[in-house]
Amino acid sequence: MIIPMIKYDFVLYNADLPAFLEKLQTLGIVDTKRSIRPIDEHSTALLEEITNYNSVFKQLSKIKIENPEPVSHAYTAEHILKHTEKLLEDKEQTTLRETKLLMEIESARPWKTWSMGSIDRLSALKCTPHFYIVSEKKYKAEWEQEYPLAILNEEKGNIYLVVLEQEGEPYHFPLNEAKLPSASIDLLEEELRNIEQRLEHIQQEFEKYALSKELLMSHRSELITQLDLYLAGKGTASAAEDKLAIVTAFVPEPQKQILDDFITQEQELYLCEAAKIEDNPPIKLKNNRFARLFEPIGDMFMPPLYNELDVTAFFAPFYMLFFGFCLGDIGYGIILLLVGTLGKFFMPKMKPILSLVQFLGVGTIILPLLSGTFFGLKLGLLFNIEGVFFDDLQMFWLAIAFGGVHIIFAKLVNTFDAMFRKGFQHGLAPLGWALGLIAAALYAGQSFLSLPIPVLWIKVSLFLGIALILFFTSLSKNIFIRPLKALASIMDVTGIFGDLLSYIRLFGLGAAGGILGFVVNTVGGMVWNIPFIGYLFGGIVFVVGHVAVMALSSLGALVHPMRLTFVEFYKNVGFTGGGRPYKPLTKIE
């Protein structure tokens, strides 16, 4: 199957592009396309507005609402932006004042209830108060006799006191004066309570707007779309610093959260939506452990389109058996199976390729069991067993029958895929072809193999298939015109006949490999009978000869099943292809 992709459009300054891409590399999951657009006053204004919406949305997203009320959408995005920005400014100033006030309260607390009003009253009596802080160790009790002194507070080893200066009399006190708070602690604490109420009110306003914060994202997306559309129509600019970079990124849906966390941290401007076929998203496949091994074979042709069926799991078992048919020797299959199994212990990094070799070896054991070929020897002749293994003529017809099954299977896959993706009627024409081919197969089984197949089955399958082809190849609204438009498609039967004959190559390659193996055995046997040196050189002929035959046959066994897959199977399954492979930015270690 094709993994759904999520599309992101990032907007950033061109100068920031290299650092941004380097960070994406560390994620290792993002496939990107990039373009550069010039920036002018209009795009600058749009970008600034988008940035403001982005910033306000992130601030509102930090607010946790325990019991959210139903959203009334009584506000517009512009209203939320304007008032939230004012609230943020008000909160910043109020919080700053709160911090300073807490410091003032801390410094005023030791002076108890002394206030500026007390100082004013003393001034009316022509007295000037002076304030001091002295440690208990340095405090001298005789000061109380020498000066008009009053102790206001004793706290943390310090003594807070006030000394009055009489107008017209000389004044001197042997300490440095302390700075008195701007107001008494009562007034400061009252102001702090007012500030806390103000912050609570601001928080309530934030919560009210946070309920409608999605309006900000919606409007911001509209602005980014406007910016993208505007930039798409602009030409290039001369200075790189006067350009914007538009980065289109695709990430597989299961890994979306990783990129979302990255965006939250970097606070980039972006649009996000599910990828569509017109976006030309990259193709990443997800198959079971068996089918995944055959993905490199499918990649040799081309990936499917984004809205197309991934047929890897459907052609994989056929390819394995076709390979075995072409290689055509049980002994070669055993060698491949051993090479794949032992190779995993010595080359663990090549485990997927070696697993594929194992399965191809299994296929090369299964199919040649029908003909009984083992290192060029015919087991039926060797052990004088008649009727157990297929002869060459039977293998010839088996190749054609195998091709018929392959094509019918492809038509049925096309049927269900078209019904699922396009609609029920779209799958009826390929179903008609499948029924027609089944009718031909049933007729062949009845005529050449004398199978007890009822004629009614053959007729029903044939005429139903023809009817579906005539009336559903074209989906014209006028049902009487449909057969006329479908007549040309009936000529495709010659193409299917040609496709069927293409499968003869399975028999041809297998038979050729068997003949070459027989030649090696014959020559090796002749050398083997030479006195003294025959065993040595005969063994060399056997080993080198069969290695050469196996290598040559394996090349054909790889290529020709690809041809049957990419031409016959892909055509009948309705495969279009043309997608681009998923190639994420990655950090090279």
Coordinates of C-alpha atoms in Angstrom, one line a residue:
M1 CA 0.0 0.0 0.0
I2 CA 1.0 3.6 -0.4
I3 CA 1.5 5.5 2.8
P4 CA -0.6 8.8 2.9
M5 CA 1.5 11.9 2.9
I6 CA 1.0 15.2 4.7
K7 CA 1.9 18.4 2.8
Y8 CA 3.5 21.4 4.5
D9 CA 4.3 24.7 2.9
F10 CA 6.9 26.7 4.8
V11 CA 7.5 30.5 4.2
L12 CA 10.8 31.8 5.4
Y13 CA 13.5 34.3 4.3
N14 CA 16.0 33.0 1.8
A15 CA 18.9 33.8 4.2
D16 CA 17.3 31.4 6.8
L17 CA 16.9 28.6 4.2
P18 CA 20.3 26.7 4.7
A19 CA 19.9 26.5 8.5
F20 CA 16.3 25.4 8.2
L21 CA 17.1 22.6 5.7
E22 CA 20.0 21.5 8.0
K23 CA 17.6 21.1 10.9
L24 CA 15.2 19.1 8.6
Q25 CA 18.1 16.8 7.8
T26 CA 18.4 15.8 11.4
L27 CA 14.8 14.6 11.4
G28 CA 15.4 12.4 8.4
I29 CA 11.7 12.1 7.4
V30 CA 11.0 15.1 5.2
D31 CA 10.9 15.1 1.4
T32 CA 11.2 18.7 0.2
K33 CA 10.8 20.9 -2.9
R34 CA 12.1 24.4 -2.9
S35 CA 11.5 27.7 -4.8
I36 CA 12.6 31.3 -4.4
R37 CA 10.3 34.3 -4.7
P38 CA 11.1 38.0 -4.6
I39 CA 9.8 40.0 -1.6
D40 CA 8.4 43.6 -1.9
E41 CA 6.3 45.9 0.3
H42 CA 3.1 43.9 -0.2
S43 CA 4.6 40.5 0.5
T44 CA 6.5 42.0 3.5
A45 CA 3.2 43.4 4.9
L46 CA 1.5 40.0 4.4
L47 CA 4.4 38.2 6.0
E48 CA 4.4 40.5 9.0
E49 CA 0.6 40.0 9.5
I50 CA 1.0 36.2 9.2
T51 CA 3.8 36.4 11.8
N52 CA 1.5 38.3 14.2
Y53 CA -1.3 35.7 13.8
N54 CA 1.2 32.9 14.4
S55 CA 2.6 34.6 17.5
V56 CA -0.8 35.3 19.0
F57 CA -2.0 31.7 18.3
K58 CA 1.0 30.2 20.1
Q59 CA 0.3 32.5 23.1
L60 CA -3.3 31.4 23.3
S61 CA -2.4 27.8 22.8
K62 CA -0.4 27.9 26.0
I63 CA -3.5 28.7 28.0
K64 CA -5.0 25.6 29.7
I65 CA -8.8 25.8 30.1
E66 CA -10.2 23.3 32.6
N67 CA -13.9 23.5 31.7
P68 CA -14.1 25.0 28.2
E69 CA -17.5 26.5 27.3
P70 CA -19.1 26.0 23.9
V71 CA -17.5 28.2 21.3
S72 CA -19.8 31.0 20.1
H73 CA -17.5 32.4 17.4
A74 CA -18.7 35.9 18.4
Y75 CA -15.4 37.3 17.5
T76 CA -13.5 37.8 14.2
A77 CA -9.9 36.8 13.8
E78 CA -9.0 40.5 13.5
H79 CA -10.8 41.3 16.7
I80 CA -9.0 38.4 18.6
L81 CA -5.6 39.5 17.2
K82 CA -6.0 43.2 18.1
H83 CA -7.3 42.7 21.6
T84 CA -5.0 39.8 22.4
E85 CA -2.0 41.9 21.4
K86 CA -3.2 44.7 23.7
L87 CA -3.8 42.1 26.5
L88 CA -0.2 40.8 26.0
E89 CA 1.2 44.3 26.2
D90 CA -0.9 45.1 29.3
K91 CA 0.1 41.8 30.9
E92 CA 3.8 42.5 30.3
Q93 CA 3.6 45.9 31.9
T94 CA 1.4 44.7 34.8
T95 CA 3.7 41.8 35.5
L96 CA 6.7 44.1 35.4
R97 CA 5.0 46.4 37.9
E98 CA 4.1 43.4 40.1
T99 CA 7.7 42.3 40.2
K100 CA 8.9 45.7 41.3
L101 CA 6.1 46.0 43.8
L102 CA 7.1 42.7 45.4
M103 CA 10.6 44.0 45.9
E104 CA 9.2 47.2 47.4
I105 CA 7.0 45.3 49.8
E106 CA 9.9 43.2 50.9
S107 CA 12.0 46.3 51.6
A108 CA 9.0 48.1 53.3
R109 CA 8.0 45.2 55.5
P110 CA 10.5 46.0 58.3
W111 CA 9.4 49.6 58.6
K112 CA 5.9 48.4 59.6
T113 CA 3.2 51.1 59.1
W114 CA 5.5 54.1 58.7
S115 CA 4.3 56.2 55.8
M116 CA 4.8 59.4 53.9
G117 CA 1.8 60.8 55.7
S118 CA 3.7 60.6 59.0
I119 CA 6.6 62.4 57.5
D120 CA 4.3 65.2 56.3
R121 CA 2.8 65.6 59.8
L122 CA 6.3 65.8 61.3
S123 CA 7.2 68.4 58.8
A124 CA 4.2 70.5 59.9
L125 CA 5.7 70.3 63.5
K126 CA 9.0 71.5 62.1
C127 CA 10.7 68.1 62.6
T128 CA 12.6 66.2 60.0
P129 CA 12.7 62.3 60.5
H130 CA 15.9 60.4 59.6
F131 CA 15.8 56.6 59.1
Y132 CA 18.5 54.1 60.0
I133 CA 19.2 50.4 60.0
V134 CA 21.8 49.1 62.4
S135 CA 22.7 45.6 63.6
E136 CA 21.9 44.7 67.1
K137 CA 25.6 44.3 67.9
K138 CA 26.4 47.9 66.9
Y139 CA 23.3 49.5 68.4
K140 CA 24.2 51.7 71.5
A141 CA 21.6 52.1 74.2
E142 CA 22.9 55.6 75.1
W143 CA 21.6 56.9 71.8
E144 CA 18.2 56.8 73.3
Q145 CA 19.3 59.4 75.9
E146 CA 21.3 61.6 73.5
Y147 CA 18.8 61.8 70.5
P148 CA 15.0 61.9 70.0
L149 CA 15.0 58.3 68.8
A150 CA 12.3 55.7 68.3
I151 CA 12.7 52.0 67.4
L152 CA 10.3 51.0 64.7
N153 CA 11.1 47.3 64.4
E154 CA 13.6 44.6 65.2
E155 CA 14.0 41.9 62.6
K156 CA 16.6 39.4 61.5
G157 CA 19.3 40.8 63.8
N158 CA 18.7 44.4 62.6
I159 CA 17.1 47.4 64.3
Y160 CA 15.1 49.8 62.3
L161 CA 14.9 53.3 63.9
V162 CA 13.9 56.9 63.3
V163 CA 15.7 60.0 64.7
L164 CA 14.0 63.4 64.6
E165 CA 15.9 66.6 63.7
Q166 CA 14.5 69.8 65.4
E167 CA 14.5 72.8 63.1
G168 CA 17.2 75.3 64.0
E169 CA 19.2 72.9 66.1
P170 CA 22.4 71.2 64.9
Y171 CA 22.0 67.6 63.9
H172 CA 24.4 64.7 63.7
F173 CA 23.9 61.0 64.0
P174 CA 26.8 58.5 63.7
L175 CA 25.2 56.3 61.0
N176 CA 24.4 56.5 57.3
E177 CA 20.8 57.1 56.5
A178 CA 18.7 54.3 55.0
K179 CA 16.4 54.8 52.0
L180 CA 12.8 54.7 53.0
P181 CA 10.2 52.9 50.8
S182 CA 8.0 55.0 48.6
A183 CA 4.9 54.0 50.6
S184 CA 3.9 52.1 53.6
I185 CA 3.4 48.4 53.4
D186 CA -0.4 48.7 53.7
L187 CA -0.6 50.9 50.6
L188 CA 1.9 48.7 48.7
E189 CA 0.0 45.5 49.6
E190 CA -3.3 47.2 48.6
E191 CA -1.7 48.1 45.2
L192 CA -0.5 44.4 44.9
R193 CA -4.0 43.1 45.4
N194 CA -5.3 45.5 42.7
I195 CA -2.5 44.2 40.3
E196 CA -3.4 40.6 41.0
Q197 CA -7.0 41.3 40.2
R198 CA -5.9 43.0 37.0
L199 CA -3.8 39.9 36.0
E200 CA -6.7 37.6 36.9
H201 CA -9.0 39.7 34.6
I202 CA -6.4 39.6 31.8
Q203 CA -6.2 35.8 32.2
Q204 CA -10.0 35.5 31.9
E205 CA -9.9 37.6 28.7
F206 CA -7.2 35.3 27.4
E207 CA -9.3 32.2 28.1
K208 CA -12.3 33.8 26.4
Y209 CA -10.2 34.4 23.2
A210 CA -8.5 31.0 23.5
L211 CA -11.8 29.3 22.9
S212 CA -11.8 30.8 19.4
K213 CA -8.1 30.6 18.6
E214 CA -8.8 28.2 15.7
L215 CA -10.2 31.3 13.9
L216 CA -6.7 32.7 14.0
M217 CA -5.2 29.6 12.3
S218 CA -7.9 29.7 9.6
H219 CA -7.3 33.3 8.8
R220 CA -3.6 32.8 8.9
S221 CA -3.9 30.0 6.4
E222 CA -5.9 32.3 4.1
L223 CA -3.1 34.9 4.4
I224 CA -0.4 32.3 3.6
T225 CA -2.4 31.2 0.6
Q226 CA -2.7 34.8 -0.6
L227 CA 1.1 35.2 -0.1
D228 CA 1.9 32.0 -2.0
L229 CA -0.4 33.0 -4.8
Y230 CA 1.1 36.5 -4.9
L231 CA 4.7 35.2 -4.9
A232 CA 3.9 32.6 -7.6
G233 CA 3.2 35.4 -10.0
K234 CA 6.3 37.4 -9.3
G235 CA 9.6 37.3 -11.3
T236 CA 13.0 36.8 -9.8
A237 CA 14.9 39.5 -7.9
S238 CA 18.6 40.4 -8.0
A239 CA 19.5 40.4 -4.3
A240 CA 19.2 37.1 -2.4
E241 CA 18.4 39.0 0.9
D242 CA 15.3 40.4 -0.8
K243 CA 13.8 37.0 -1.5
L244 CA 11.5 34.5 0.3
A245 CA 12.0 30.8 0.2
I246 CA 8.9 28.6 -0.2
V247 CA 9.6 25.1 1.0
T248 CA 7.1 22.4 0.2
A249 CA 7.6 19.4 2.4
F250 CA 6.0 16.0 2.5
V251 CA 6.1 13.7 5.5
P252 CA 4.5 10.3 5.9
E253 CA 1.3 10.5 8.0
P254 CA 2.6 8.2 10.8
Q255 CA 5.5 10.5 11.3
K256 CA 3.5 13.8 11.2
Q257 CA 3.8 14.4 15.0
I258 CA 7.6 14.5 14.8
L259 CA 7.5 17.3 12.3
D260 CA 4.7 19.1 14.3
D261 CA 6.9 19.0 17.4
F262 CA 9.8 20.5 15.3
I263 CA 7.6 23.3 14.0
T264 CA 6.3 24.1 17.4
Q265 CA 9.9 24.5 18.6
E266 CA 11.1 26.5 15.6
Q267 CA 7.9 28.6 15.3
E268 CA 8.0 28.6 11.5
L269 CA 5.2 29.8 9.3
Y270 CA 3.5 27.0 7.5
L271 CA 0.3 25.5 5.9
C272 CA -0.6 21.9 6.5
E273 CA -3.0 19.6 4.7
A274 CA -3.4 16.1 3.4
A275 CA -1.4 15.7 0.1
K276 CA -3.4 15.4 -3.1
I277 CA -2.5 13.8 -6.4
E278 CA -2.0 17.2 -8.0
D279 CA 0.7 18.0 -5.4
N280 CA 2.8 15.2 -6.9
P281 CA 3.7 13.9 -3.4
P282 CA 6.5 11.3 -3.1
I283 CA 5.6 7.7 -2.9
K284 CA 6.5 5.5 0.1
L285 CA 5.3 2.0 0.2
K286 CA 4.3 -0.1 3.1
N287 CA 4.0 -3.9 2.6
N288 CA 4.3 -7.1 4.6
R289 CA 7.7 -8.7 5.2
F290 CA 7.4 -10.9 2.1
A291 CA 6.2 -8.2 -0.4
R292 CA 8.7 -5.6 1.0
L293 CA 11.6 -7.7 -0.4
F294 CA 10.2 -7.2 -4.0
E295 CA 9.9 -3.4 -3.8
P296 CA 13.3 -2.8 -5.3
I297 CA 12.2 -4.9 -8.4
G298 CA 9.1 -2.7 -8.8
D299 CA 11.3 0.4 -8.4
M300 CA 13.3 -0.6 -11.4
F301 CA 10.2 0.3 -13.5
M302 CA 8.6 3.2 -11.7
P303 CA 6.6 3.9 -8.5
P304 CA 2.8 4.0 -8.7
L305 CA 1.0 7.3 -8.8
Y306 CA -0.2 8.7 -5.4
N307 CA -3.8 7.7 -6.1
E308 CA -3.0 4.4 -7.6
L309 CA -2.9 0.8 -6.3
D310 CA 0.5 -0.5 -5.1
V311 CA 0.7 -3.9 -6.9
T312 CA 3.9 -5.1 -5.2
A313 CA 2.1 -7.6 -3.0
F314 CA 0.3 -9.0 -6.1
F315 CA 3.2 -9.6 -8.4
A316 CA 5.7 -10.7 -5.7
P317 CA 4.6 -14.4 -5.5
F318 CA 4.3 -14.7 -9.3
Y319 CA 7.8 -13.2 -9.7
M320 CA 9.2 -15.7 -7.3
L321 CA 7.7 -18.7 -9.2
F322 CA 8.5 -17.2 -12.6
F323 CA 12.2 -16.9 -11.5
G324 CA 12.1 -20.6 -10.5
F325 CA 10.5 -21.6 -13.8
C326 CA 13.2 -19.8 -15.8
L327 CA 16.1 -21.0 -13.8
G328 CA 14.5 -24.5 -13.9
D329 CA 16.9 -26.5 -11.7
I330 CA 16.3 -27.9 -8.2
G331 CA 20.0 -27.9 -7.5
Y332 CA 20.4 -24.2 -8.4
G333 CA 17.5 -23.4 -6.1
I334 CA 19.2 -25.2 -3.2
I335 CA 22.4 -23.3 -3.8
L336 CA 20.5 -20.0 -3.8
L337 CA 18.7 -20.9 -0.6
L338 CA 22.0 -21.8 1.1
V339 CA 23.7 -18.6 -0.1
G340 CA 20.9 -16.5 1.2
T341 CA 20.8 -18.3 4.5
L342 CA 24.5 -18.4 5.2
G343 CA 25.1 -14.9 3.8
K344 CA 22.9 -13.3 6.6
F345 CA 25.4 -14.4 9.2
F346 CA 28.4 -12.9 7.4
M347 CA 26.7 -9.8 5.7
P348 CA 23.9 -8.7 8.1
K349 CA 23.7 -5.3 6.3
M350 CA 22.5 -7.1 3.1
K351 CA 19.8 -9.0 5.0
P352 CA 16.9 -7.7 2.7
I353 CA 18.7 -8.7 -0.5
L354 CA 19.7 -12.1 0.9
S355 CA 16.1 -12.7 2.1
L356 CA 15.0 -12.1 -1.5
V357 CA 17.6 -14.6 -2.6
Q358 CA 16.2 -17.1 -0.2
F359 CA 12.7 -16.8 -1.6
L360 CA 13.9 -16.9 -5.2
G361 CA 15.7 -20.1 -4.2
V362 CA 12.5 -21.5 -2.8
G363 CA 10.7 -20.7 -6.1
T364 CA 13.6 -22.4 -7.9
I365 CA 13.0 -25.5 -5.9
I366 CA 9.2 -25.6 -6.2
L367 CA 8.8 -25.2 -10.0
P368 CA 11.6 -27.5 -11.2
L369 CA 10.1 -30.2 -8.9
L370 CA 7.5 -30.6 -11.6
S371 CA 10.1 -31.4 -14.3
G372 CA 12.5 -33.2 -12.0
T373 CA 15.6 -31.4 -13.1
F374 CA 18.6 -31.6 -10.7
F375 CA 21.9 -30.1 -11.8
G376 CA 21.0 -30.9 -15.4
L377 CA 19.9 -34.4 -14.7
K378 CA 16.4 -35.6 -15.3
L379 CA 15.4 -37.4 -12.1
G380 CA 12.7 -39.4 -14.0
L381 CA 15.2 -40.9 -16.4
L382 CA 17.9 -41.3 -13.7
F383 CA 15.7 -43.3 -11.4
N384 CA 13.5 -44.8 -14.2
I385 CA 10.4 -43.2 -12.8
E386 CA 7.8 -42.7 -15.5
G387 CA 4.8 -40.4 -15.2
V388 CA 5.9 -38.7 -12.0
F389 CA 7.5 -35.6 -13.6
F390 CA 6.3 -33.4 -16.4
D391 CA 7.9 -33.8 -19.8
D392 CA 8.9 -30.8 -22.0
L393 CA 5.5 -30.6 -23.8
Q394 CA 3.6 -30.6 -20.5
M395 CA 6.0 -27.9 -19.2
F396 CA 5.3 -25.9 -22.4
W397 CA 1.5 -26.0 -21.7
L398 CA 2.1 -25.3 -18.1
A399 CA 3.9 -22.0 -19.0
I400 CA 0.9 -20.9 -21.1
A401 CA -1.5 -22.0 -18.3
F402 CA 0.6 -20.1 -15.8
G403 CA 0.4 -17.0 -18.0
G404 CA -3.4 -17.4 -18.2
V405 CA -3.7 -17.5 -14.5
H406 CA -1.4 -14.4 -14.2
I407 CA -3.5 -12.4 -16.7
I408 CA -6.8 -13.4 -15.2
F409 CA -5.5 -12.5 -11.7
A410 CA -4.4 -9.1 -13.0
K411 CA -7.8 -8.5 -14.5
L412 CA -9.5 -9.4 -11.2
V413 CA -7.2 -7.1 -9.2
N414 CA -8.0 -4.3 -11.7
T415 CA -11.7 -5.1 -11.2
F416 CA -11.7 -4.7 -7.4
D417 CA -9.3 -1.7 -7.5
A418 CA -11.4 0.2 -10.0
M419 CA -14.6 -0.5 -8.1
F420 CA -13.0 0.6 -4.9
R421 CA -11.3 3.8 -6.1
K422 CA -13.5 4.9 -9.0
G423 CA -16.9 3.3 -8.6
F424 CA -18.7 0.0 -9.1
Q425 CA -19.3 0.5 -12.9
H426 CA -15.7 1.2 -13.6
G427 CA -14.7 -2.3 -12.5
L428 CA -17.2 -4.2 -14.7
A429 CA -15.3 -4.0 -18.0
P430 CA -12.1 -5.7 -16.6
L431 CA -14.4 -8.2 -14.8
G432 CA -15.9 -9.0 -18.2
W433 CA -12.4 -9.7 -19.6
A434 CA -11.6 -11.9 -16.6
L435 CA -14.9 -13.9 -17.2
G436 CA -14.1 -14.2 -20.9
L437 CA -10.6 -15.5 -20.2
I438 CA -12.0 -17.9 -17.6
A439 CA -14.5 -19.2 -20.2
A440 CA -11.6 -19.8 -22.6
A441 CA -9.6 -21.6 -19.8
L442 CA -12.7 -23.8 -19.0
Y443 CA -13.1 -24.6 -22.7
A444 CA -9.4 -25.6 -23.0
G445 CA -9.7 -27.8 -19.9
Q446 CA -12.7 -29.5 -21.3
S447 CA -11.3 -30.0 -24.8
F448 CA -7.6 -30.8 -24.2
L449 CA -7.7 -32.3 -20.7
S450 CA -11.1 -33.9 -20.9
L451 CA -12.2 -32.3 -17.6
P452 CA -15.9 -32.7 -16.8
I453 CA -16.7 -29.0 -17.1
P454 CA -20.4 -28.3 -17.8
V455 CA -20.9 -26.4 -21.1
L456 CA -23.4 -24.1 -19.3
W457 CA -20.6 -22.7 -17.2
I458 CA -18.5 -21.9 -20.2
K459 CA -21.4 -20.2 -22.0
V460 CA -22.5 -18.2 -19.0
S461 CA -19.0 -17.0 -18.3
L462 CA -18.4 -16.1 -22.0
F463 CA -21.6 -14.3 -22.7
L464 CA -21.7 -12.5 -19.4
G465 CA -18.1 -11.4 -20.0
I466 CA -18.9 -10.1 -23.5
A467 CA -21.9 -8.2 -22.2
L468 CA -19.9 -6.5 -19.5
I469 CA -17.2 -5.5 -22.0
L470 CA -19.8 -4.1 -24.5
F471 CA -21.9 -2.1 -22.0
F472 CA -19.2 -1.0 -19.5
T473 CA -16.0 -0.3 -21.4
S474 CA -17.6 3.1 -22.2
L475 CA -19.7 4.7 -19.4
S476 CA -21.7 6.9 -21.8
K477 CA -25.0 8.0 -20.4
N478 CA -26.7 6.7 -23.6
I479 CA -26.6 2.9 -23.0
F480 CA -27.3 2.2 -26.7
I481 CA -24.1 4.0 -27.8
R482 CA -21.9 2.1 -25.3
P483 CA -21.7 -1.2 -27.4
L484 CA -20.6 0.9 -30.5
K485 CA -17.9 2.6 -28.5
A486 CA -16.7 -0.7 -27.0
L487 CA -16.4 -2.6 -30.3
A488 CA -12.9 -1.3 -30.8
S489 CA -11.9 -2.7 -27.4
I490 CA -13.0 -6.2 -28.5
M491 CA -9.9 -6.2 -30.7
D492 CA -7.8 -6.2 -27.6
V493 CA -8.4 -10.0 -27.6
T494 CA -5.5 -10.2 -30.1
G495 CA -3.3 -8.4 -27.6
I496 CA -4.3 -10.7 -24.8
F497 CA -3.4 -13.7 -27.1
G498 CA 0.0 -12.1 -27.7
D499 CA 0.4 -11.6 -23.9
L500 CA -0.4 -15.2 -23.4
L501 CA 2.3 -16.4 -25.9
S502 CA 4.8 -14.2 -24.0
Y503 CA 4.8 -16.7 -21.2
I504 CA 6.3 -19.4 -23.4
R505 CA 9.6 -17.7 -22.5
L506 CA 9.2 -19.3 -19.1
F507 CA 9.4 -22.8 -20.6
G508 CA 12.1 -21.7 -23.1
L509 CA 14.5 -20.4 -20.5
G510 CA 14.0 -23.3 -18.2
A511 CA 14.5 -25.8 -21.1
A512 CA 17.6 -23.9 -22.3
G513 CA 19.2 -24.0 -18.8
G514 CA 18.4 -27.7 -18.5
I515 CA 20.1 -28.4 -21.9
L516 CA 23.2 -26.4 -20.8
G517 CA 23.3 -28.3 -17.6
F518 CA 23.0 -31.6 -19.6
V519 CA 25.9 -30.5 -21.8
V520 CA 28.1 -29.7 -18.7
N521 CA 27.3 -33.1 -17.3
T522 CA 28.1 -34.8 -20.6
V523 CA 31.5 -33.0 -21.0
G524 CA 32.3 -33.5 -17.3
G525 CA 31.5 -37.2 -17.6
M526 CA 33.8 -37.6 -20.6
V527 CA 36.6 -35.9 -18.7
W528 CA 35.8 -37.9 -15.5
N529 CA 36.6 -41.1 -17.3
I530 CA 40.2 -40.0 -18.2
P531 CA 42.6 -42.2 -16.1
F532 CA 44.5 -40.6 -13.2
I533 CA 43.6 -36.9 -13.8
G534 CA 39.9 -37.5 -14.7
Y535 CA 38.5 -37.0 -11.2
L536 CA 40.3 -33.7 -10.7
F537 CA 39.5 -32.1 -14.0
G538 CA 36.1 -33.7 -14.3
G539 CA 35.2 -32.2 -10.9
I540 CA 36.5 -28.8 -12.1
V541 CA 34.3 -29.1 -15.3
F542 CA 31.3 -29.9 -13.2
V543 CA 31.8 -27.1 -10.7
V544 CA 32.9 -24.3 -13.2
G545 CA 30.3 -25.4 -15.8
H546 CA 27.3 -25.4 -13.5
V547 CA 28.4 -22.1 -11.9
A548 CA 28.6 -20.6 -15.4
V549 CA 25.2 -22.1 -16.4
M550 CA 23.6 -20.9 -13.1
A551 CA 25.0 -17.4 -13.5
L552 CA 23.8 -17.1 -17.1
S553 CA 20.4 -18.7 -16.3
S554 CA 20.0 -16.4 -13.3
L555 CA 20.5 -13.3 -15.4
G556 CA 17.7 -14.5 -17.7
A557 CA 15.6 -15.5 -14.7
L558 CA 15.8 -12.0 -13.3
V559 CA 15.1 -10.1 -16.5
H560 CA 12.4 -12.0 -18.2
P561 CA 10.0 -12.2 -15.2
M562 CA 10.5 -8.5 -14.9
R563 CA 9.3 -8.2 -18.5
L564 CA 6.2 -10.3 -17.8
T565 CA 5.5 -8.2 -14.7
F566 CA 6.1 -4.7 -16.2
V567 CA 4.4 -5.4 -19.5
E568 CA 1.8 -8.2 -19.3
F569 CA 0.8 -7.9 -15.6
Y570 CA 1.0 -4.0 -15.3
K571 CA -1.0 -3.5 -18.5
N572 CA -3.8 -5.9 -17.4
V573 CA -3.9 -4.7 -13.9
G574 CA -4.4 -1.1 -15.1
F575 CA -1.1 0.2 -13.7
T576 CA -0.1 3.7 -14.9
G577 CA 2.9 4.6 -12.7
G578 CA 4.9 7.8 -12.9
G579 CA 5.2 8.6 -9.2
R580 CA 8.4 9.9 -7.7
P581 CA 10.1 8.0 -5.0
Y582 CA 10.2 9.2 -1.4
K583 CA 13.7 10.7 -0.7
P584 CA 13.8 12.5 2.6
L585 CA 16.6 14.9 3.6
T586 CA 18.9 12.9 5.8
K587 CA 22.1 13.5 7.7
I588 CA 25.0 11.5 6.3
E589 CA 27.0 10.1 9.2

